[in-house]
CSV table of C-alpha atoms in Angstrom, one decimal:
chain,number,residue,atom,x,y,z
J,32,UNK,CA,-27.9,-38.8,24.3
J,33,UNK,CA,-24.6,-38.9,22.3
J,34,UNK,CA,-21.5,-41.0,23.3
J,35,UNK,CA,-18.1,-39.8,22.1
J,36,UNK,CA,-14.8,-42.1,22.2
J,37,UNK,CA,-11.2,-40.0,22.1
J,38,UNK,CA,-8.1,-41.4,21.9
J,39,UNK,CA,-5.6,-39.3,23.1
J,40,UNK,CA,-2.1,-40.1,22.7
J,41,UNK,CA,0.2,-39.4,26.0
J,42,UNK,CA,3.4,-40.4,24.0
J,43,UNK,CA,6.0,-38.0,22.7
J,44,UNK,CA,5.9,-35.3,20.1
J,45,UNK,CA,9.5,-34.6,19.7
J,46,UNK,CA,11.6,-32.0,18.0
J,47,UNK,CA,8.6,-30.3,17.3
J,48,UNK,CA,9.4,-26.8,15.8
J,49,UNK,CA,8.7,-23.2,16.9
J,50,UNK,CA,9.7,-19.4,15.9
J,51,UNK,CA,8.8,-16.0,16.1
J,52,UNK,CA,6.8,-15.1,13.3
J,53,UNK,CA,7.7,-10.9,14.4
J,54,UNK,CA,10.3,-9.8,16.8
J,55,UNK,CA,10.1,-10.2,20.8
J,56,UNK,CA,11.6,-6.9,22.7
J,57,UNK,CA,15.0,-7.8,24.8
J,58,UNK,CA,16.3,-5.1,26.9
J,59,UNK,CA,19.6,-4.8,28.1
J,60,UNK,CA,21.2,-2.6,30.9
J,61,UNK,CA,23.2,-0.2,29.6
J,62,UNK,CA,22.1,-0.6,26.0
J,63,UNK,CA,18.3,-0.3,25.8
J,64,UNK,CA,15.3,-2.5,24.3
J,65,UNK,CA,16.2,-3.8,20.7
J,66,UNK,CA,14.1,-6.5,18.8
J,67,UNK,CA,14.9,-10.2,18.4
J,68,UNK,CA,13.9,-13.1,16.7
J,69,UNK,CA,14.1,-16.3,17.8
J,70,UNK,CA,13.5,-20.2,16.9
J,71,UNK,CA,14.1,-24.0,18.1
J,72,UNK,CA,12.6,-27.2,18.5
J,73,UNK,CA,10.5,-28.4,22.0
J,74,UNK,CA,9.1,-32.0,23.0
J,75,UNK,CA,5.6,-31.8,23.6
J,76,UNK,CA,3.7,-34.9,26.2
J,77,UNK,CA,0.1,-34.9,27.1
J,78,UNK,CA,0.7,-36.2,30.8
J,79,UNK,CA,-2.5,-35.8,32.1
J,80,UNK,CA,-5.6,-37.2,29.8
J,81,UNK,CA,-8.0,-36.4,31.1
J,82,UNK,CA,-7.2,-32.7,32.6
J,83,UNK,CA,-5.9,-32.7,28.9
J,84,UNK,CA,-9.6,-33.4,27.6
J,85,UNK,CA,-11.3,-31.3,29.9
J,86,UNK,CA,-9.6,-28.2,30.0
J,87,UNK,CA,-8.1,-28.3,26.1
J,88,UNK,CA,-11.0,-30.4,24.3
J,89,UNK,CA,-14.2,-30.2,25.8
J,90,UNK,CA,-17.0,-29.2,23.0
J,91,UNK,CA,-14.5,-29.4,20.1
J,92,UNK,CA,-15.4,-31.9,17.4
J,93,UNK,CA,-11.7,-32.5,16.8
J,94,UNK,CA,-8.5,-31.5,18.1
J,95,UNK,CA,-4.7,-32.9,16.9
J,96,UNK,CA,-1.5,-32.4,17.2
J,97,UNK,CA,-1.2,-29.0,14.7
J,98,UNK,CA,-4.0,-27.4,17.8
J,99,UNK,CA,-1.6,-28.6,20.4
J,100,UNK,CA,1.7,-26.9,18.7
J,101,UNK,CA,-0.3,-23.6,17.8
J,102,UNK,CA,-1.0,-23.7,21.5
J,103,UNK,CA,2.4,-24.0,23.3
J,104,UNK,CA,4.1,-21.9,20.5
J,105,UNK,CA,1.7,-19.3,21.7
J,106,UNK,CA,2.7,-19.7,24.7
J,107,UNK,CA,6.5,-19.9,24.3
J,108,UNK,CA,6.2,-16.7,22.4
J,109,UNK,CA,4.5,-15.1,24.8
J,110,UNK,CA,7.0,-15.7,28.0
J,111,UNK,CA,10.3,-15.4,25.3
J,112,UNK,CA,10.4,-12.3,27.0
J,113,UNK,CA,10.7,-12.6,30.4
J,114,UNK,CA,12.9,-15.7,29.7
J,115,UNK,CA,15.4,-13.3,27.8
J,116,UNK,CA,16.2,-11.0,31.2
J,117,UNK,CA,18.4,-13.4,32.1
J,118,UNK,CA,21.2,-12.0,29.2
J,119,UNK,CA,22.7,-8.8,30.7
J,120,UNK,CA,25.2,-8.1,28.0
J,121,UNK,CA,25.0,-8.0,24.4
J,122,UNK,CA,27.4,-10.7,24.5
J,123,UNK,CA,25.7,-13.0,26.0
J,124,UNK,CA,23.2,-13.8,23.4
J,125,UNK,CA,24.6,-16.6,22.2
J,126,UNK,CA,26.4,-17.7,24.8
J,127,UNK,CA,23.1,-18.1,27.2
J,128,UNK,CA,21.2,-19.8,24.7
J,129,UNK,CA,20.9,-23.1,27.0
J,130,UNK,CA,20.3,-20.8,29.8
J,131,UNK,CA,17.3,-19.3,28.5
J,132,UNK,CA,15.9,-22.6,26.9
J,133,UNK,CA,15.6,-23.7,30.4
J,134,UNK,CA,14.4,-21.0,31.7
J,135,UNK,CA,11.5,-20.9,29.1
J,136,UNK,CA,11.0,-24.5,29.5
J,137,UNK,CA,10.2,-23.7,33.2
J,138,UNK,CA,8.1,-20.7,33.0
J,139,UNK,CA,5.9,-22.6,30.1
J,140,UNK,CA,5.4,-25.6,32.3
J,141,UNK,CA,4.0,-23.7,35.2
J,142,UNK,CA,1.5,-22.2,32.7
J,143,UNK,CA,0.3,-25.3,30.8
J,144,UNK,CA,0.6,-28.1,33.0
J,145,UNK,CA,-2.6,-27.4,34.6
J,146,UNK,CA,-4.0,-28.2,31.3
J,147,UNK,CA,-2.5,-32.2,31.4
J,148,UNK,CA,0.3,-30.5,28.8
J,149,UNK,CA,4.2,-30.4,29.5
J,150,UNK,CA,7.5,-29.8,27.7
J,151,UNK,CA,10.5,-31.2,27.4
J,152,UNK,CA,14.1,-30.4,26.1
J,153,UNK,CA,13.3,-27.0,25.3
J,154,UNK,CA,16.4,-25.9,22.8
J,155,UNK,CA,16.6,-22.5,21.2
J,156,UNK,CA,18.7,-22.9,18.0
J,157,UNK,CA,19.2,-19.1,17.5
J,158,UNK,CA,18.5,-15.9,19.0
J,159,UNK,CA,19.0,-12.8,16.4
J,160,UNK,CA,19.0,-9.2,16.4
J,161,UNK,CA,17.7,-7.3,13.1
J,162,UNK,CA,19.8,-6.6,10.4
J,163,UNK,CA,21.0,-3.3,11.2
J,164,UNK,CA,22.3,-4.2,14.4
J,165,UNK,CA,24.2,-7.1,13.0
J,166,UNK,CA,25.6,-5.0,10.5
J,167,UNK,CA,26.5,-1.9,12.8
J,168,UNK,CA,28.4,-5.0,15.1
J,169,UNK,CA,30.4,-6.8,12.1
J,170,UNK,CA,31.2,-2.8,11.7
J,171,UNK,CA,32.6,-2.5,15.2
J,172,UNK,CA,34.6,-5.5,15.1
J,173,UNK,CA,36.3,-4.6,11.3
J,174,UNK,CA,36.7,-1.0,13.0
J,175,UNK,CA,38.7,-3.2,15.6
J,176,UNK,CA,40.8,-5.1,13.1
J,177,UNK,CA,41.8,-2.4,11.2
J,178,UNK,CA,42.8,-0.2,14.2
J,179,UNK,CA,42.2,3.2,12.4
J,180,UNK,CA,39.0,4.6,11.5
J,181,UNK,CA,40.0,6.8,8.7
J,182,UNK,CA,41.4,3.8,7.2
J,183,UNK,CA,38.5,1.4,7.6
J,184,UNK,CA,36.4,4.5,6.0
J,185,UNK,CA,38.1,4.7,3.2
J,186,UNK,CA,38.3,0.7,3.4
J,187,UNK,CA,34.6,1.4,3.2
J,188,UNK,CA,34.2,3.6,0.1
J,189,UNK,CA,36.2,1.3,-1.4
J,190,UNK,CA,34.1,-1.2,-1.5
J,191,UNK,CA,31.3,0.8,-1.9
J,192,UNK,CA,32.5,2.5,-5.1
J,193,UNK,CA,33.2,-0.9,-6.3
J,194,UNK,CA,29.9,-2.9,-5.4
J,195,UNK,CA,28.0,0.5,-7.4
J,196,UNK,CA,30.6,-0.1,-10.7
J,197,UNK,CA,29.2,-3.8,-10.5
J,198,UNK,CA,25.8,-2.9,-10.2
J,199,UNK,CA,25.7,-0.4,-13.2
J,200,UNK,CA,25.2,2.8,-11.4
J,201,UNK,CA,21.6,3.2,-11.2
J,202,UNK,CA,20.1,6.8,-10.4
J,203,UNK,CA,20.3,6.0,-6.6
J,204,UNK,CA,23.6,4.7,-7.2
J,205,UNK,CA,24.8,7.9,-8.9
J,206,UNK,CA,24.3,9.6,-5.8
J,207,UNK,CA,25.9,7.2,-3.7
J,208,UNK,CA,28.3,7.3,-6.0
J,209,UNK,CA,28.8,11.1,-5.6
J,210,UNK,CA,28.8,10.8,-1.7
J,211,UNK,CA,31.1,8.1,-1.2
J,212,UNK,CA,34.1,10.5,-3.7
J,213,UNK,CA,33.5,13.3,-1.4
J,214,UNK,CA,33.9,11.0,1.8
J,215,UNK,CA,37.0,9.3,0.3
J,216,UNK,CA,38.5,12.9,-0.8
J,217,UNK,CA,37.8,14.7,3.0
J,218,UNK,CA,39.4,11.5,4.9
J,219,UNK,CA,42.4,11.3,1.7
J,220,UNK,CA,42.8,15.4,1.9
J,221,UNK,CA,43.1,14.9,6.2
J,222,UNK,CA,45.5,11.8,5.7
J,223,UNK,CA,47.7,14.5,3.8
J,224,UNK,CA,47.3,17.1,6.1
J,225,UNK,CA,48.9,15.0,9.1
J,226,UNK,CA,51.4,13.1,7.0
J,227,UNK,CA,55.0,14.1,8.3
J,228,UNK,CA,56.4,16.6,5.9
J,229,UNK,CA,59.6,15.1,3.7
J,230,UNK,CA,63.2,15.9,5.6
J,231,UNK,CA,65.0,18.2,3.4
J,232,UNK,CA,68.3,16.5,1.8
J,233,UNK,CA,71.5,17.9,2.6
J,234,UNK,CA,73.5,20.0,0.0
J,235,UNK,CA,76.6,18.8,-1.6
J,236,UNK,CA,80.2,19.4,-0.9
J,237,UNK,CA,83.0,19.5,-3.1
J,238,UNK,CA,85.4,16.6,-1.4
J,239,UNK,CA,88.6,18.8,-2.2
J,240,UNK,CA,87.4,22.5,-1.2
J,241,UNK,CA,84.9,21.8,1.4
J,242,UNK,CA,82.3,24.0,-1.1
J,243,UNK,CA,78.9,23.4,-1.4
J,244,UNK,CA,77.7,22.8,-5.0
């Protein structure tokens, strides 16, 4: 026979920290399926000990609080995404951010409670799209700004021709290089084409004949 003594805490693990480690799929009506990270911070309380020891423990020679993070991460990962239907818009990313915490909160807790686990004061800190769609946004606003898109092209090539004289002009950068003068030329040689034309000055008359010089 072998006798085994646990003691298993039922206080408060707060601001424990969570993330995704790769991207979660969020699709919006109207815009499709794009992938998001995400991270915060979630209390975690054993409230049942001994559901928590029989379900969680069992055979295991040791279990602490690292095993019991690994676990509700996995599971806040895993419903991240039916949490995040509740953003409709694009623009509601950040806005919705308490929203969804909740929301997560609640469909975590029905999952793990059976096991003597539950959260509290889920919080999701950030929600981000990748790079490219970040960039392609901060484009669409500047587009916005500026209020003509030749303009904010050429605004572009500007500051593309200047980050490649910083950088040296590597062989890559040559051809950059090369593109962005072309681009720069086309939209300069249009801006021409539709500038008014100059109003032709009127001739000179002499002030004591009336002739035109």
């Amino acid at each position: 026979l072998r006798c085994e003594l646990w003691f298993i805490s039922t206080g408060l693990f707060s601001n424990r920290l969570w993330g995704t480690s790769s991207p979660v799929l969020l699709t919006l009506p109207g815009t499709g399926t794009m992938p998001v990270k995400a991270h915060g911070s979630v209390n975690i309380k054993v409230n049942d000990a001994k559901g928590f020891f029989l379900r969680m423990i069992n055979t295991q020679s040791a279990y602490d609080i690292s095993d019991l993070e690994g676990f509700v991460q996995s599971q806040l990962i895993e419903l991240l995404p039916n949490a995040l239907k509740i953003i409709t818009n694009f623009s509601e990313i950040n806005m919705k951010q308490d929203q969804v915490s909740k929301k997560l909160e609640e469909l975590v807790n029905t999952k793990i409670i059976p096991y003597g686990i539950r959260i509290e004061e889920t919080q999701i800190k950030s929600i981000l799209p990748p790079k490219d769609v970040m960039d392609a946004l901060d484009d669409k606003i500047a587009m916005e700004v500026i209020g003509d898109k030749k303009e904010y092209l050429l605004y572009k090539v500007a500051n593309s021709l200047e980050s490649i004289s910083k950088s040296g002009g590597s062989g890559g950068d040559q051809t950059q290089l090369l593109m962005s003068m072309m681009l720069g030329k086309t939209l300069i040689g249009e801006t021409a084409q539709t500038a008014p034309k100059s109003i032709p000055q009127p001739g000179r008359f002499c002030g004591s004949c009336g002739a035109q010089n």
